[in-house]
Short mmCIF file of C-alpha atoms and ligand atoms in Angstrom, two decimals:
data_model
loop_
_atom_site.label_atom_id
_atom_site.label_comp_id
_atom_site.label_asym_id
_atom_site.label_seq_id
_atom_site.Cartn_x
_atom_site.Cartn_y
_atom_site.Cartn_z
CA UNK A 1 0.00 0.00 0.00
CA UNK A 2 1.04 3.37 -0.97
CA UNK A 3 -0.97 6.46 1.10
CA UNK A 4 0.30 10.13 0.88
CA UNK A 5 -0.32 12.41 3.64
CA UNK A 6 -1.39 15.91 2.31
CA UNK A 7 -1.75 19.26 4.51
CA UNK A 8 -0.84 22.92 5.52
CA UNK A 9 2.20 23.73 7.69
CA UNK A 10 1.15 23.40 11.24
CA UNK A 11 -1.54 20.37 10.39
CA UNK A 12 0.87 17.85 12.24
CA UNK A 13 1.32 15.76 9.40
CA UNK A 14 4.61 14.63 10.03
CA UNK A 15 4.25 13.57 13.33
CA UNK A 16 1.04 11.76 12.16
CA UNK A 17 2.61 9.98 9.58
CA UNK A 18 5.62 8.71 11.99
CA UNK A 19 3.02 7.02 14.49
CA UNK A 20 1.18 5.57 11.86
CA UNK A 21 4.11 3.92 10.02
CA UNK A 22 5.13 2.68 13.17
CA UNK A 23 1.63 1.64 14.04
CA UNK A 24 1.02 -0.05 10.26
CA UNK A 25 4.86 -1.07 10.24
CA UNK A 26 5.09 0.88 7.43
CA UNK A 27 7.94 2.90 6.13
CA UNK A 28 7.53 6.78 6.57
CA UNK A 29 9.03 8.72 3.44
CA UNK A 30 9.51 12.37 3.51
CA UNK A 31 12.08 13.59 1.01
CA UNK A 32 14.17 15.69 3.29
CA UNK A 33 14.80 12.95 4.96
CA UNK A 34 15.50 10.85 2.80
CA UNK A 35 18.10 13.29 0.76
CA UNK A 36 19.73 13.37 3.96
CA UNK A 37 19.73 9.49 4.26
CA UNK A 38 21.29 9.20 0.88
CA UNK A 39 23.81 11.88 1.20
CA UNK A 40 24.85 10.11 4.18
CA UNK A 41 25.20 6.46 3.27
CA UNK A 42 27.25 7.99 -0.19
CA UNK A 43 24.58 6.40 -2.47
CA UNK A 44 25.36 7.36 -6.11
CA UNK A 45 22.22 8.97 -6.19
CA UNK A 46 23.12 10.95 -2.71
CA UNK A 47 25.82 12.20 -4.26
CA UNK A 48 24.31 13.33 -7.24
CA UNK A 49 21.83 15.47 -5.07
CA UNK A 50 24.71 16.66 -2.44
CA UNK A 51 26.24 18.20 -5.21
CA UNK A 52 23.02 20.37 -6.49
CA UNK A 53 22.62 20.88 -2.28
CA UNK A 54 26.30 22.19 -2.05
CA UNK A 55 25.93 24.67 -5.34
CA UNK A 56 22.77 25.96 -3.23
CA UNK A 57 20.37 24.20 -5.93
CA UNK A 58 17.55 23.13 -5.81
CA UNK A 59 17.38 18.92 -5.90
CA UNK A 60 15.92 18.48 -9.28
CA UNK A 61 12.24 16.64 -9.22
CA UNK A 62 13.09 13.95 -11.37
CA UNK A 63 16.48 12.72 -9.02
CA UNK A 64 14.03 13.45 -5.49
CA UNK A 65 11.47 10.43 -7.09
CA UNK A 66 14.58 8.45 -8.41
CA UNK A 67 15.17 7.54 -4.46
CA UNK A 68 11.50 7.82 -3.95
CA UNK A 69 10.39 4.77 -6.22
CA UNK A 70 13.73 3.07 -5.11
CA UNK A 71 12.76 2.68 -1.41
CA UNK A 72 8.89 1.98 -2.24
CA UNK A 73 9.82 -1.02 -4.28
CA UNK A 74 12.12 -2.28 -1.55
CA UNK A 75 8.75 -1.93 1.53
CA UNK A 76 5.24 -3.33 1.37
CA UNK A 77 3.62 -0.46 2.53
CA UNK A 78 4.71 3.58 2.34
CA UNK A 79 3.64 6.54 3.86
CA UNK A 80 4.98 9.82 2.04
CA UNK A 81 4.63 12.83 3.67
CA UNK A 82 6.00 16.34 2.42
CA UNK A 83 5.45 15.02 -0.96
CA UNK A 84 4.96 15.60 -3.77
CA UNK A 85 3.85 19.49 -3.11
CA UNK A 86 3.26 20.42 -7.15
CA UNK A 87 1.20 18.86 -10.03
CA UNK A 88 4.99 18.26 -11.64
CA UNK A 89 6.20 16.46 -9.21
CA UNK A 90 3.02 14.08 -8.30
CA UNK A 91 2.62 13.45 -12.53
CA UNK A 92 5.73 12.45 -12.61
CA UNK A 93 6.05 10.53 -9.39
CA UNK A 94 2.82 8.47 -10.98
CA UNK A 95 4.92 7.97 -14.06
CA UNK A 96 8.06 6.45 -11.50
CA UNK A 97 5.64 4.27 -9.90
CA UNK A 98 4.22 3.03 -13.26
CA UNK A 99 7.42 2.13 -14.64
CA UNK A 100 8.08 -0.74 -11.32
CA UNK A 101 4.18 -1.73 -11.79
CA UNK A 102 3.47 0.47 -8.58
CA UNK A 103 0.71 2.78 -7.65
CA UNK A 104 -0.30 5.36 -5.22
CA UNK A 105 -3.85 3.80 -3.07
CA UNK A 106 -4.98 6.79 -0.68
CA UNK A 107 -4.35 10.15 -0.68
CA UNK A 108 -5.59 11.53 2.94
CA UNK A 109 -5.82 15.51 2.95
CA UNK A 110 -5.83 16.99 6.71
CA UNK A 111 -7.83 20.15 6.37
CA UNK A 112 -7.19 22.40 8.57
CA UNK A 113 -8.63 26.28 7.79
CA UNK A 114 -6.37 28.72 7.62
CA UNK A 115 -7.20 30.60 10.87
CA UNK A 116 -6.66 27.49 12.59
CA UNK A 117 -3.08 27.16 10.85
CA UNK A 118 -2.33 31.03 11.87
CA UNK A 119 -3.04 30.20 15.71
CA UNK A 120 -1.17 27.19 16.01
CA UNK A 121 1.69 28.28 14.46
CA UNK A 122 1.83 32.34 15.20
CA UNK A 123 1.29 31.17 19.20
CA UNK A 124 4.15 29.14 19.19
CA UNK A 125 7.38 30.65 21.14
CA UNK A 126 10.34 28.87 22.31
CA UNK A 127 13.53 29.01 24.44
CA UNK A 128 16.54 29.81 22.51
CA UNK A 129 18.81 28.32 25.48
CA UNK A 130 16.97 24.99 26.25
CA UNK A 131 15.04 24.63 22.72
CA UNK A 132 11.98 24.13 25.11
CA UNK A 133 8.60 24.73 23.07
CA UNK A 134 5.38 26.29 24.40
CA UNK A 135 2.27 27.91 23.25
CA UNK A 136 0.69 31.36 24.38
CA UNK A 137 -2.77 29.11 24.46
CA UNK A 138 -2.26 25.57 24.25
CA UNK A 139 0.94 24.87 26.39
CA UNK A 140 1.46 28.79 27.98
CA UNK A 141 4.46 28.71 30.31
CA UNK A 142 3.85 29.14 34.02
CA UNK A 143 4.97 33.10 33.67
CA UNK A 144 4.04 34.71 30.18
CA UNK A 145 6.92 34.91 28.19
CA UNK A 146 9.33 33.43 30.26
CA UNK A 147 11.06 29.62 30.06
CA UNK A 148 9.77 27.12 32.75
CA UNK A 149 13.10 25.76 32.86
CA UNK A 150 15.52 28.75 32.88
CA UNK A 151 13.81 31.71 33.53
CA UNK A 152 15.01 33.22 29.89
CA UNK A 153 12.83 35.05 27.76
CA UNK A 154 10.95 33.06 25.00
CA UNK A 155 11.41 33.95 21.53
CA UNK A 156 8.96 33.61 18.29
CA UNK A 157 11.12 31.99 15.37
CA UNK A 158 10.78 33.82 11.99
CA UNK A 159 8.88 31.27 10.79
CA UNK A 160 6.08 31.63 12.92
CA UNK A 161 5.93 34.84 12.31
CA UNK A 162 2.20 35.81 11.49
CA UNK A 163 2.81 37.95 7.75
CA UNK A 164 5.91 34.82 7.67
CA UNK A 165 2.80 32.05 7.70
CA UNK A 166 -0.11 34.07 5.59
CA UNK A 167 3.11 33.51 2.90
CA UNK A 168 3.61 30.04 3.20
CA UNK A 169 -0.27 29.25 3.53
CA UNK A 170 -0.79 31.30 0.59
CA UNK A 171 2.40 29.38 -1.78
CA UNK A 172 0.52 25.70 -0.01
CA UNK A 173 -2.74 27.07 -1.71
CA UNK A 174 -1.33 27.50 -5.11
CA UNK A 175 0.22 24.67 -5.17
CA UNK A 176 -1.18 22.35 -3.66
CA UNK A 177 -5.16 22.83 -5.35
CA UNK A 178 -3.81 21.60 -8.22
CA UNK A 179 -2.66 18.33 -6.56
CA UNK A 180 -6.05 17.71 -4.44
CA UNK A 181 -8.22 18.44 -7.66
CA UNK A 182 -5.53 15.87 -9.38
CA UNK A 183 -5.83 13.24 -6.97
CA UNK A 184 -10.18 14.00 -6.58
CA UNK A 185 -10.33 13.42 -10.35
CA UNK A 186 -8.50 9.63 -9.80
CA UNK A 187 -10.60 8.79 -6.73
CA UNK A 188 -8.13 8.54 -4.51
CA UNK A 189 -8.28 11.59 -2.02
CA UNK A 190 -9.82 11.47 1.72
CA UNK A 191 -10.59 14.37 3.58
CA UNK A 192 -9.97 14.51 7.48
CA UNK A 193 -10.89 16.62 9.58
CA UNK A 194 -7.25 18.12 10.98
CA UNK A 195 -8.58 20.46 13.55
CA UNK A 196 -9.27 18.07 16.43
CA UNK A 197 -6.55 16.75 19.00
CA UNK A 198 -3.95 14.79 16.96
CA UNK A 199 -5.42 11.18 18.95
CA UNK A 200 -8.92 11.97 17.10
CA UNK A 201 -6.84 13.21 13.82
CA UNK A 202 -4.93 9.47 14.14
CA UNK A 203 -7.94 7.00 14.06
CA UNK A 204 -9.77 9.13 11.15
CA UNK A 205 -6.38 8.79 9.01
CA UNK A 206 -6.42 5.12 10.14
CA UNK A 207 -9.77 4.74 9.31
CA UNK A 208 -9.38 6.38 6.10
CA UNK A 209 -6.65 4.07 5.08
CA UNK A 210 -8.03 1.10 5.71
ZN1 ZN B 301 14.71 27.32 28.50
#
């Protein structure tokens, strides 16, 4: 079984895809890790993409779904998450899969609005000293502002800075429509409901899957 994970920054996709992998003893794909993986074991393929990573490139698409389709024919059952993020790249991951007699079974989008998105991720602050994370509403620290731990003030990384995450949810809009409509037209795409607690989030993507 092949399932793709699809969702805004913030809708906790990653972390939903590692405990179901585990849970499905599945193998969780995501490509950034997987670059790294290659890069590290000195694949011929890692080195091909550390070089475009050391000239500051970008990893072409074509080399990314190389190593994709590679480890997919080597497990049973895959979880992708963090890709593929354009039309391009899931076209031509479908044409990857084709070529090894492989395809793609469930697509599982975790909608979450974008207000939602802007909360979770503009409330988040952490501790540059201890890397502890907290949340002005979800997981506040006993004294606003300040580090349960240390004392030291919290800070908000630029990334979760609120005009920092209207830009990034706007860029996952563009390019990501294309991809659900893609997917809707094949029959393959679930909605779930992303904005309940990440335990209720779990069973619908299980359910979902099966
Ligand atoms: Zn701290």
């Amino acid at each position: 079984m092949i399932a793709i994970l699809l969702g805004p920054p913030g809708a906790g996709k990653g972390t939903q895809a590692k405990r179901l992998a585990q849970k499905m003893q599945a193998l969780h794909l995501s490509s950034g890790d997987l670059l790294r993986a290659e890069k590290a074991a000195g694949t011929e393929l890692g080195k091909q993409a550390a070089g475009y990573m050391d000239r500051g490139e970008l990893v072409p698409d074509s080399l990314i779904i190389e190593m994709m389709v590679g480890k997919m024919t080597q497990a049973k059952s895959i979880l992708l998450d963090g890709f593929p993020r354009t039309l391009a790249q899931a076209e031509a991951l479908d044409v990857g899969l084709t070529k090894h007699g492989l395809k793609i079974h469930r697509i599982i989008n975790i909608d979450v609005p974008d207000v939602e998105v802007e909360r979770r991720m503009t409330g988040r602050r952490s501790c540059a000293a201890c890397g502890a994370v907290y949340h002005v509403d979800f997981a506040p620290p006993k004294t606003a502002g300040k580090c349960d731990k240390d004392g030291l003030d919290l800070v908000q990384r630029n990334d979760d800075k609120p005009e920092v995450v209207r830009k990034r949810l706007i860029t996952y809009h563009q390019q990501t429509q294309p991809l659900v409509d893609y997917y809707s037209k094949h029959g393959l795409l679930k909605d779930v409901d992303g904005t309940q607690s990440p335990e209720k989030v779990e069973t619908k993507v299980e359910a979902a899957l099966a």
